[in-house]
Tab-separated table of C-alpha atoms and ligand atoms in Angstrom:
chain	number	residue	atom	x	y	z
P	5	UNK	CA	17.651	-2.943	-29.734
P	6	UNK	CA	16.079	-6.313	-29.632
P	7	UNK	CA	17.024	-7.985	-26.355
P	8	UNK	CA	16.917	-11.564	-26.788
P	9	UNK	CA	14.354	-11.948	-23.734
P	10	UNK	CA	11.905	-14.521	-25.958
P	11	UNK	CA	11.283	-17.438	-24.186
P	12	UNK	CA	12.749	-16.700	-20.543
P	13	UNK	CA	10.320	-17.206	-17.891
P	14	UNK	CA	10.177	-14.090	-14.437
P	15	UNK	CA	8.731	-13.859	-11.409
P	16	UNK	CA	7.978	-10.109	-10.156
P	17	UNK	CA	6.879	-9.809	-6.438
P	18	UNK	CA	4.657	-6.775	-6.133
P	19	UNK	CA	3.558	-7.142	-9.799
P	20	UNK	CA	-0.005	-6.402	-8.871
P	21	UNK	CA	0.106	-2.341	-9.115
P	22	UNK	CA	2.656	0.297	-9.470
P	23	UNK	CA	6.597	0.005	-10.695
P	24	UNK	CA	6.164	-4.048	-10.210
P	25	UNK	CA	3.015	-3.927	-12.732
P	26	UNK	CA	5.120	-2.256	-15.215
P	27	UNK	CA	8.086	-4.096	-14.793
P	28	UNK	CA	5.977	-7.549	-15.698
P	29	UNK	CA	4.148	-5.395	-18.275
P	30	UNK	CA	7.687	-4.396	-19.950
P	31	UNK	CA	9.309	-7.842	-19.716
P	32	UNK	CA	6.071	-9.561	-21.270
P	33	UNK	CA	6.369	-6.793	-24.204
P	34	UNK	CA	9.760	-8.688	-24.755
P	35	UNK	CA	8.169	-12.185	-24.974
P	36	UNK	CA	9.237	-12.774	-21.359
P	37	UNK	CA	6.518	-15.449	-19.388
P	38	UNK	CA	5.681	-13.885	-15.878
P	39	UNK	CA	4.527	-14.627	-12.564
P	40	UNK	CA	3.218	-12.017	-10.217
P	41	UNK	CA	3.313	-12.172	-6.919
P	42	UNK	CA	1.022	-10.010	-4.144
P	43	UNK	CA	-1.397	-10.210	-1.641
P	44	UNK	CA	-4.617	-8.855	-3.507
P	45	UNK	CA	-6.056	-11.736	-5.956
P	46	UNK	CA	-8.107	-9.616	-8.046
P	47	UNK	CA	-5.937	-6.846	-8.543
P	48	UNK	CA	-3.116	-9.601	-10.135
P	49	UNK	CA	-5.920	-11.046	-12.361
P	50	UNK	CA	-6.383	-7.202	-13.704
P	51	UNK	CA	-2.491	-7.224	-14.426
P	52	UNK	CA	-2.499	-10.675	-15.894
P	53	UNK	CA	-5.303	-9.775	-18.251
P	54	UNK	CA	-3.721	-6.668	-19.468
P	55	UNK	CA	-0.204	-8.800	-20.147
P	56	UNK	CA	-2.685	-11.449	-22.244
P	57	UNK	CA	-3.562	-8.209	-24.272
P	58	UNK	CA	-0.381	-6.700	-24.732
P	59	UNK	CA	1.000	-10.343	-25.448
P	60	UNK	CA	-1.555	-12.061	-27.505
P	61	UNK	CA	-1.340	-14.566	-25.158
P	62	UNK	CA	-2.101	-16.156	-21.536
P	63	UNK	CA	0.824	-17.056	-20.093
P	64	UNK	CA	0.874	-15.054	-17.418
P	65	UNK	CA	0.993	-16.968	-13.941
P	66	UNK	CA	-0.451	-15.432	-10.765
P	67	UNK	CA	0.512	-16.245	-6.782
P	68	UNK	CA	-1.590	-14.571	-4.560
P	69	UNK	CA	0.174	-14.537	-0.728
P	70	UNK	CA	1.432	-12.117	1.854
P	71	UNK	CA	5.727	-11.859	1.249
P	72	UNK	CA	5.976	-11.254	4.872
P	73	UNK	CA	5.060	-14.971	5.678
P	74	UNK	CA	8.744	-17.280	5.731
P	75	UNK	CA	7.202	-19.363	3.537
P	76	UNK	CA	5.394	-17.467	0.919
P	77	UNK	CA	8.614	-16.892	-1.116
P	78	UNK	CA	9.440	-20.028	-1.750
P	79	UNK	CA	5.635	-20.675	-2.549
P	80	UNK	CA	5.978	-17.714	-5.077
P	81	UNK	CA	8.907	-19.071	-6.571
P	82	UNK	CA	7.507	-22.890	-6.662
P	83	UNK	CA	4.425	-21.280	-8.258
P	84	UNK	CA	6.992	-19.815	-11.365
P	85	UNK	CA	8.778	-22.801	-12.018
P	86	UNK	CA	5.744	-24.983	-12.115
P	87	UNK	CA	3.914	-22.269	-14.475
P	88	UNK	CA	7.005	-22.099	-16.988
P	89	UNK	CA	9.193	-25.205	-16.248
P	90	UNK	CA	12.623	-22.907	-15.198
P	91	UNK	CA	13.257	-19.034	-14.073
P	92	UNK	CA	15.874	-16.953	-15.719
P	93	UNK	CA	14.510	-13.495	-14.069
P	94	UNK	CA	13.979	-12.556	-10.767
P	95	UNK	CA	12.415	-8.841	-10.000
P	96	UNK	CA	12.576	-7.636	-6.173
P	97	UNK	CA	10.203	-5.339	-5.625
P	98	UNK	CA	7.226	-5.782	-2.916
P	99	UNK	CA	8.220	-3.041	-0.544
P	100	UNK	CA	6.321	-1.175	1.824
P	101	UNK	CA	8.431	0.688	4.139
P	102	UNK	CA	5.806	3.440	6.433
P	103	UNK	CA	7.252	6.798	6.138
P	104	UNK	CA	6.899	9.045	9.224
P	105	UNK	CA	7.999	10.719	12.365
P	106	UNK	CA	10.887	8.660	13.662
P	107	UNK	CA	8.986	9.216	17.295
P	108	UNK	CA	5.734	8.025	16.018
P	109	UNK	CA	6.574	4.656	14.065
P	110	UNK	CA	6.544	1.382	16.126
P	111	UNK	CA	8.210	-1.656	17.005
P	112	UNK	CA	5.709	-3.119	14.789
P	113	UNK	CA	6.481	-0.766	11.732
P	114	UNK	CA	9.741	-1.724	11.627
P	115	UNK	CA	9.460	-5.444	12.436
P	116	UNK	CA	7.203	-5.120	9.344
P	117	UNK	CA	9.443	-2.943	7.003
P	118	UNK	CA	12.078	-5.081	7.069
P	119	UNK	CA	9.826	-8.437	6.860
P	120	UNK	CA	8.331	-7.526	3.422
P	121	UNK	CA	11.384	-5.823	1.840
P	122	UNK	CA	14.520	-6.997	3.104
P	123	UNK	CA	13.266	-10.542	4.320
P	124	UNK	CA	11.149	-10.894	1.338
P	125	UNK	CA	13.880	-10.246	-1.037
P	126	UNK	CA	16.512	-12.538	0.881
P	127	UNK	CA	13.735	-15.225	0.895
P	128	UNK	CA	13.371	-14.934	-2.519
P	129	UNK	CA	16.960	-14.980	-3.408
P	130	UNK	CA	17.705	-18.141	-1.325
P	131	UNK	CA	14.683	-20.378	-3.405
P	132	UNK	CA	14.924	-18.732	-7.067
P	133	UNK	CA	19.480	-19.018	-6.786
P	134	UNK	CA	18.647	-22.893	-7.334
P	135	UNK	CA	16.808	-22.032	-10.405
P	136	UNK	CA	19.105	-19.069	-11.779
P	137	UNK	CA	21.976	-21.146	-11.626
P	138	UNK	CA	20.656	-23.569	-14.152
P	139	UNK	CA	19.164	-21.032	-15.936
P	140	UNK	CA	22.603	-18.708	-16.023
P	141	UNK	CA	19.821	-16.173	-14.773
P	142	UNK	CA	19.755	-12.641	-13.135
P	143	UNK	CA	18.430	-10.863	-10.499
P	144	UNK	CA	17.305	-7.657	-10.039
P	145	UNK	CA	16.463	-5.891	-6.841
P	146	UNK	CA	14.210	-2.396	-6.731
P	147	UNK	CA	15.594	-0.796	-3.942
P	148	UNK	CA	15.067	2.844	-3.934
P	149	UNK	CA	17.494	6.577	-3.500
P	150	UNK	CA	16.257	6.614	-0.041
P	151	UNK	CA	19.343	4.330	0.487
P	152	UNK	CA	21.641	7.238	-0.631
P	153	UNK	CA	21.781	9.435	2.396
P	154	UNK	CA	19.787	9.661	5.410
P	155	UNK	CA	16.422	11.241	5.707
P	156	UNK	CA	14.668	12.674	9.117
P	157	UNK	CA	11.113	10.744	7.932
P	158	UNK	CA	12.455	7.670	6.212
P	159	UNK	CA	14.473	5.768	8.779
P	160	UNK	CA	12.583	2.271	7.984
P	161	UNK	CA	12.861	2.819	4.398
P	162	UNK	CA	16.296	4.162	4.382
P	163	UNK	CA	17.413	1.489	6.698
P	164	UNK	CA	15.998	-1.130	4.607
P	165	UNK	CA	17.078	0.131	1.119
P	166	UNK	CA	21.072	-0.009	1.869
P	167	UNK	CA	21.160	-3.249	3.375
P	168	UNK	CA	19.868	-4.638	0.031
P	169	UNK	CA	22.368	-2.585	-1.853
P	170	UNK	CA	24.534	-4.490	0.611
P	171	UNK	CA	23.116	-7.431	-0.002
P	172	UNK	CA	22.745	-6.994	-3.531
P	173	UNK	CA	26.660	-6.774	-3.914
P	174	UNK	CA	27.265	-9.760	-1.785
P	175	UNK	CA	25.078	-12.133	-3.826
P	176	UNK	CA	26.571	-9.964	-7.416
P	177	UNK	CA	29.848	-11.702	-5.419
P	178	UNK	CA	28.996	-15.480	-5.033
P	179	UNK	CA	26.892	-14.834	-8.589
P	180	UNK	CA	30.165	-14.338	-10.087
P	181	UNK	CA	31.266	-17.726	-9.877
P	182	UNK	CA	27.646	-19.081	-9.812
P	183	UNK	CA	26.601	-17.285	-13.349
P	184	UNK	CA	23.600	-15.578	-11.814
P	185	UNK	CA	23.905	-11.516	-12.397
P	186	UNK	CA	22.550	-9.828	-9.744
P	187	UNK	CA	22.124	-5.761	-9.511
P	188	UNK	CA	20.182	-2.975	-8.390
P	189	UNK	CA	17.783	-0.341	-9.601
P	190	UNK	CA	17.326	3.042	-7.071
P	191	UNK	CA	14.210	4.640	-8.150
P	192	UNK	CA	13.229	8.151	-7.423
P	193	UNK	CA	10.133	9.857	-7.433
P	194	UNK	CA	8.126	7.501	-9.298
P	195	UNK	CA	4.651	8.120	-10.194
P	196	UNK	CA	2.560	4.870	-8.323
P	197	UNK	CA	-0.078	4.377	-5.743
P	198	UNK	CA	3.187	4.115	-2.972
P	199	UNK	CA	4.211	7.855	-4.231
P	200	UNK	CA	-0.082	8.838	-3.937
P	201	UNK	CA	0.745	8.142	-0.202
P	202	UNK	CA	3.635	10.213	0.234
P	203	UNK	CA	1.717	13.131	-1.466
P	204	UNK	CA	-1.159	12.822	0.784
P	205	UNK	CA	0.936	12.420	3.926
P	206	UNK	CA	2.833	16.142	2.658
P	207	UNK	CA	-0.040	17.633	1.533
P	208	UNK	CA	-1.375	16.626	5.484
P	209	UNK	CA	2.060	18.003	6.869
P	210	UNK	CA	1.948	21.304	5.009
P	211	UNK	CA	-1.663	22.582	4.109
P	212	UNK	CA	-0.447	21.690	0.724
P	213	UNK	CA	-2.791	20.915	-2.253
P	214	UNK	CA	-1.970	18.096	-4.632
P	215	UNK	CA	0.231	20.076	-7.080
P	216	UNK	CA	1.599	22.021	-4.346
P	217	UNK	CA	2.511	19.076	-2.180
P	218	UNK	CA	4.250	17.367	-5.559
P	219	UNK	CA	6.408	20.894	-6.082
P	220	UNK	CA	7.528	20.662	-2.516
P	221	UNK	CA	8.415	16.941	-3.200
P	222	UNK	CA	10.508	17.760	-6.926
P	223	UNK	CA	11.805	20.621	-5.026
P	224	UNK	CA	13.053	18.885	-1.907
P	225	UNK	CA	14.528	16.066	-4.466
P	226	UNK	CA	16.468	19.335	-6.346
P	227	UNK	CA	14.884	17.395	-9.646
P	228	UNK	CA	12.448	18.650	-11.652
P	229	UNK	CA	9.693	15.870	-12.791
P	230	UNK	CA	7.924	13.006	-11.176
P	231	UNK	CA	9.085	9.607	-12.858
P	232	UNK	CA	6.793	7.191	-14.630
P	233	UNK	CA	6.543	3.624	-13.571
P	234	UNK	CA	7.098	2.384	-16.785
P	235	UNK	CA	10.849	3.826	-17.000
P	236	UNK	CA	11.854	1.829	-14.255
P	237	UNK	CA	10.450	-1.313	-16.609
P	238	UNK	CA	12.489	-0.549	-19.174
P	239	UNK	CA	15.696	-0.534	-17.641
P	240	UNK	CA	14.540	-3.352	-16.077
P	241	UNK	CA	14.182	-5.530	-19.069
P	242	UNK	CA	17.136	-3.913	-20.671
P	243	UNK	CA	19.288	-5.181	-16.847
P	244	UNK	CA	17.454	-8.702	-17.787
P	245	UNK	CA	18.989	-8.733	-21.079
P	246	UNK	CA	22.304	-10.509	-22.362
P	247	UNK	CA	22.842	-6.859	-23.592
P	248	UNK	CA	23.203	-6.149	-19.931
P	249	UNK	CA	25.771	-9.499	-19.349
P	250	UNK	CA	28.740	-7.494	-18.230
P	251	UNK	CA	26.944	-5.628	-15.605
P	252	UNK	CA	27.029	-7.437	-12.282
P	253	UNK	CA	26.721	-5.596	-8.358
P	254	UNK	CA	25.619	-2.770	-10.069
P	255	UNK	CA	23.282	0.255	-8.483
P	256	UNK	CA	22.026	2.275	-10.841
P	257	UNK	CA	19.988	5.056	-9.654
P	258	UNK	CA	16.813	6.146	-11.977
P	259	UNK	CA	15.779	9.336	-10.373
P	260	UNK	CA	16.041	12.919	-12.843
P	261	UNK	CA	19.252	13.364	-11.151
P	262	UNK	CA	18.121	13.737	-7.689
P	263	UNK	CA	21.499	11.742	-5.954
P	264	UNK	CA	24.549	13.735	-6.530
P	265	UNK	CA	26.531	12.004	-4.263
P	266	UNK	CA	28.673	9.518	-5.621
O	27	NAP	N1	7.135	4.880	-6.007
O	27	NAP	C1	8.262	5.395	-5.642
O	27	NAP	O1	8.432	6.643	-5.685
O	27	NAP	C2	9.407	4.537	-5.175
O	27	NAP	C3	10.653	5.150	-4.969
O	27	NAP	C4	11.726	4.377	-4.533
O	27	NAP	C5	11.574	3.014	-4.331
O	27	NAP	N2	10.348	2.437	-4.537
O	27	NAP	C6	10.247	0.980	-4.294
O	27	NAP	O2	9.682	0.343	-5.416
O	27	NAP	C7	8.909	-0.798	-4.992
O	27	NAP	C8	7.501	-0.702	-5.584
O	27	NAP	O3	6.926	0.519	-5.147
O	27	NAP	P1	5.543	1.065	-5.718
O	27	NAP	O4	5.637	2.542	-5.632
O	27	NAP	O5	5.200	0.407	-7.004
O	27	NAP	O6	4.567	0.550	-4.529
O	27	NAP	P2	2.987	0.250	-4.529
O	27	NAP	O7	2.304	0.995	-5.594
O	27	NAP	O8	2.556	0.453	-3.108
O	27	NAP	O9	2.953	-1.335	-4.865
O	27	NAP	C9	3.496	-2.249	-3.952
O	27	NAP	C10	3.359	-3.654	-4.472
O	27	NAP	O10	3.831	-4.560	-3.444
O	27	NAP	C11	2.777	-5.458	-3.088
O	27	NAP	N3	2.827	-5.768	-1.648
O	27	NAP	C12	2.676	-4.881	-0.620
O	27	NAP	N4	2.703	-5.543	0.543
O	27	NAP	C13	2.867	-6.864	0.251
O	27	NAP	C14	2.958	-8.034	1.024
O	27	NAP	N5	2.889	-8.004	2.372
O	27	NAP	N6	3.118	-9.232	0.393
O	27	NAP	C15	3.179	-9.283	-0.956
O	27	NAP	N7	3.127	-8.191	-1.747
O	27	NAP	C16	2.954	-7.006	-1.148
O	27	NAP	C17	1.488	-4.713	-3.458
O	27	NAP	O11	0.381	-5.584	-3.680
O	27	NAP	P3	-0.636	-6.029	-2.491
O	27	NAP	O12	-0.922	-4.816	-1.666
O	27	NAP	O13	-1.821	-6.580	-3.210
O	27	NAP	O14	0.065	-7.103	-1.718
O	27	NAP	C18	1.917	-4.052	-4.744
O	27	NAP	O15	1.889	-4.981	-5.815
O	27	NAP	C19	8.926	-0.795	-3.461
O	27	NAP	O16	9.922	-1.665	-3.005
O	27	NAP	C20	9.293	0.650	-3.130
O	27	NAP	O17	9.962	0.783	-1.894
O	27	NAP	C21	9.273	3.164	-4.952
């Protein structure tokens, strides 16, 4: 399926590592231009060089800044147009949520939760809309299945996750009449440095060893294989698409069927 995406210019926050690496990885295979936004300079320059060798070419933009700082979204956004002239793509994704013990997590870890994910996005949003309108663009928002039902070690996360599905609809609402599409992606249990974490912090927990912690995980998630970071890149690009133009507010949840609910 050939999906038009030639041409269009992205910015991916988080594209340094992980599902937002992939993401910029997948749209540049599509002759998308992108900028990548994180904190770590060198680890962006990696990314950028392996989209010049997948693309045969360098126009790959990077913005190095912390997405927890009010003004580095706009900066990240600035730093897209001025690379590619416009921005028809916007990927959500910089998240860090801390996983733990209701008891033990802080003021501070949730102050800081909701500053990179849900502030970050909303920043984001408010100075790339501008932009998308002219372009007739989209949006799309990695939020994560953690916003499908509760969990006892994932209040920040959880938390954070369905007030962007929230959010996501409301801005799918005034993108209606605006012409910006704007939808969601829930990933499950996706193979990245993020999911490394969570396996070390059950493996911890339990006694377990690597493979043991990663059953308990697929078990616990009633699925029955990790995903890879580069399936949430395709759907991605294919969401980006004009093949995707009739899908607006939409969550779609990429997970080996781990959410039943509907
Ligand atoms: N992996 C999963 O199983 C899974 C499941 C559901 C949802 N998700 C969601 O998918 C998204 C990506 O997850 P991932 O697994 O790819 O995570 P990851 O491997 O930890 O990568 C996170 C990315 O965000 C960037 N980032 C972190 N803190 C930042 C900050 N303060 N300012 C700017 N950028 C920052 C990181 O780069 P720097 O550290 O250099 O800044 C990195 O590029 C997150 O929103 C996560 O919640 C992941």
């Amino acid at each position: 399926m050939d999906l038009n995406l030639g041409g269009k210019a992205a910015l991916v926050t988080g594209g340094s590592r992980g599902i937002g690496a992939a993401i910029a990885q997948e749209l540049a295979r599509e002759g998308v231009r992108v900028c990548l936004a994180a904190r770590d300079r060198a680890r962006l320059d990696e990314i950028a060089d392996s989209i010049a060798s997948i693309s045969g070419s360098n126009r790959t933009a990077v913005i190095a800044g912390d997405l927890r700082e009010p003004s580095a979204a706009k900066t990240a956004v600035d730093a897209a147009v001025n690379a590619f002239g416009r921005l028809d793509i916007l990927v959500n994704n910089a998240g860090a949520t801390k996983r733990a013990d209701f008891f033990t997590l802080t003021e501070e870890d949730w102050q800081d939760g909701f500053a990179l994910k849900f502030h970050g996005y909303v920043r984001t949003t408010r100075a790339a809309w501008p932009h998308l309108r002219e372009s007739h663009g989209c949006i799309v928002n990695i939020v994560g299945v953690g916003s499908r039902a509760g969990s006892a070690e994932f209040t920040i996360g959880g938390s954070v996750n369905v007030a962007l599905l929230n959010f996501t609809k409301a801005m799918a609402d005034i993108g209606i009449k605006d012409g910006v599409r704007v939808n969601a992606i829930n990933p499950g249990l996706i193979e990245t440095e993020r999911f490394g974490r969570n396996i070390e912090r059950v493996s911890r927990l339990h006694g377990f060893d690597r493979q043991q912690a990663i059953a308990f995980l697929l078990s616990s998630h009633g699925t029955t294989r990790v995903g890879r970071p580069e399936e949430i890149g395709w759907l991605t690009a294919y969401l980006a698409s004009d093949k995707a133009d009739f899908i607006q507010g939409c969550v779609i949840d990429i997970d080996g069927g781990a959410t039943r609910s509907l």
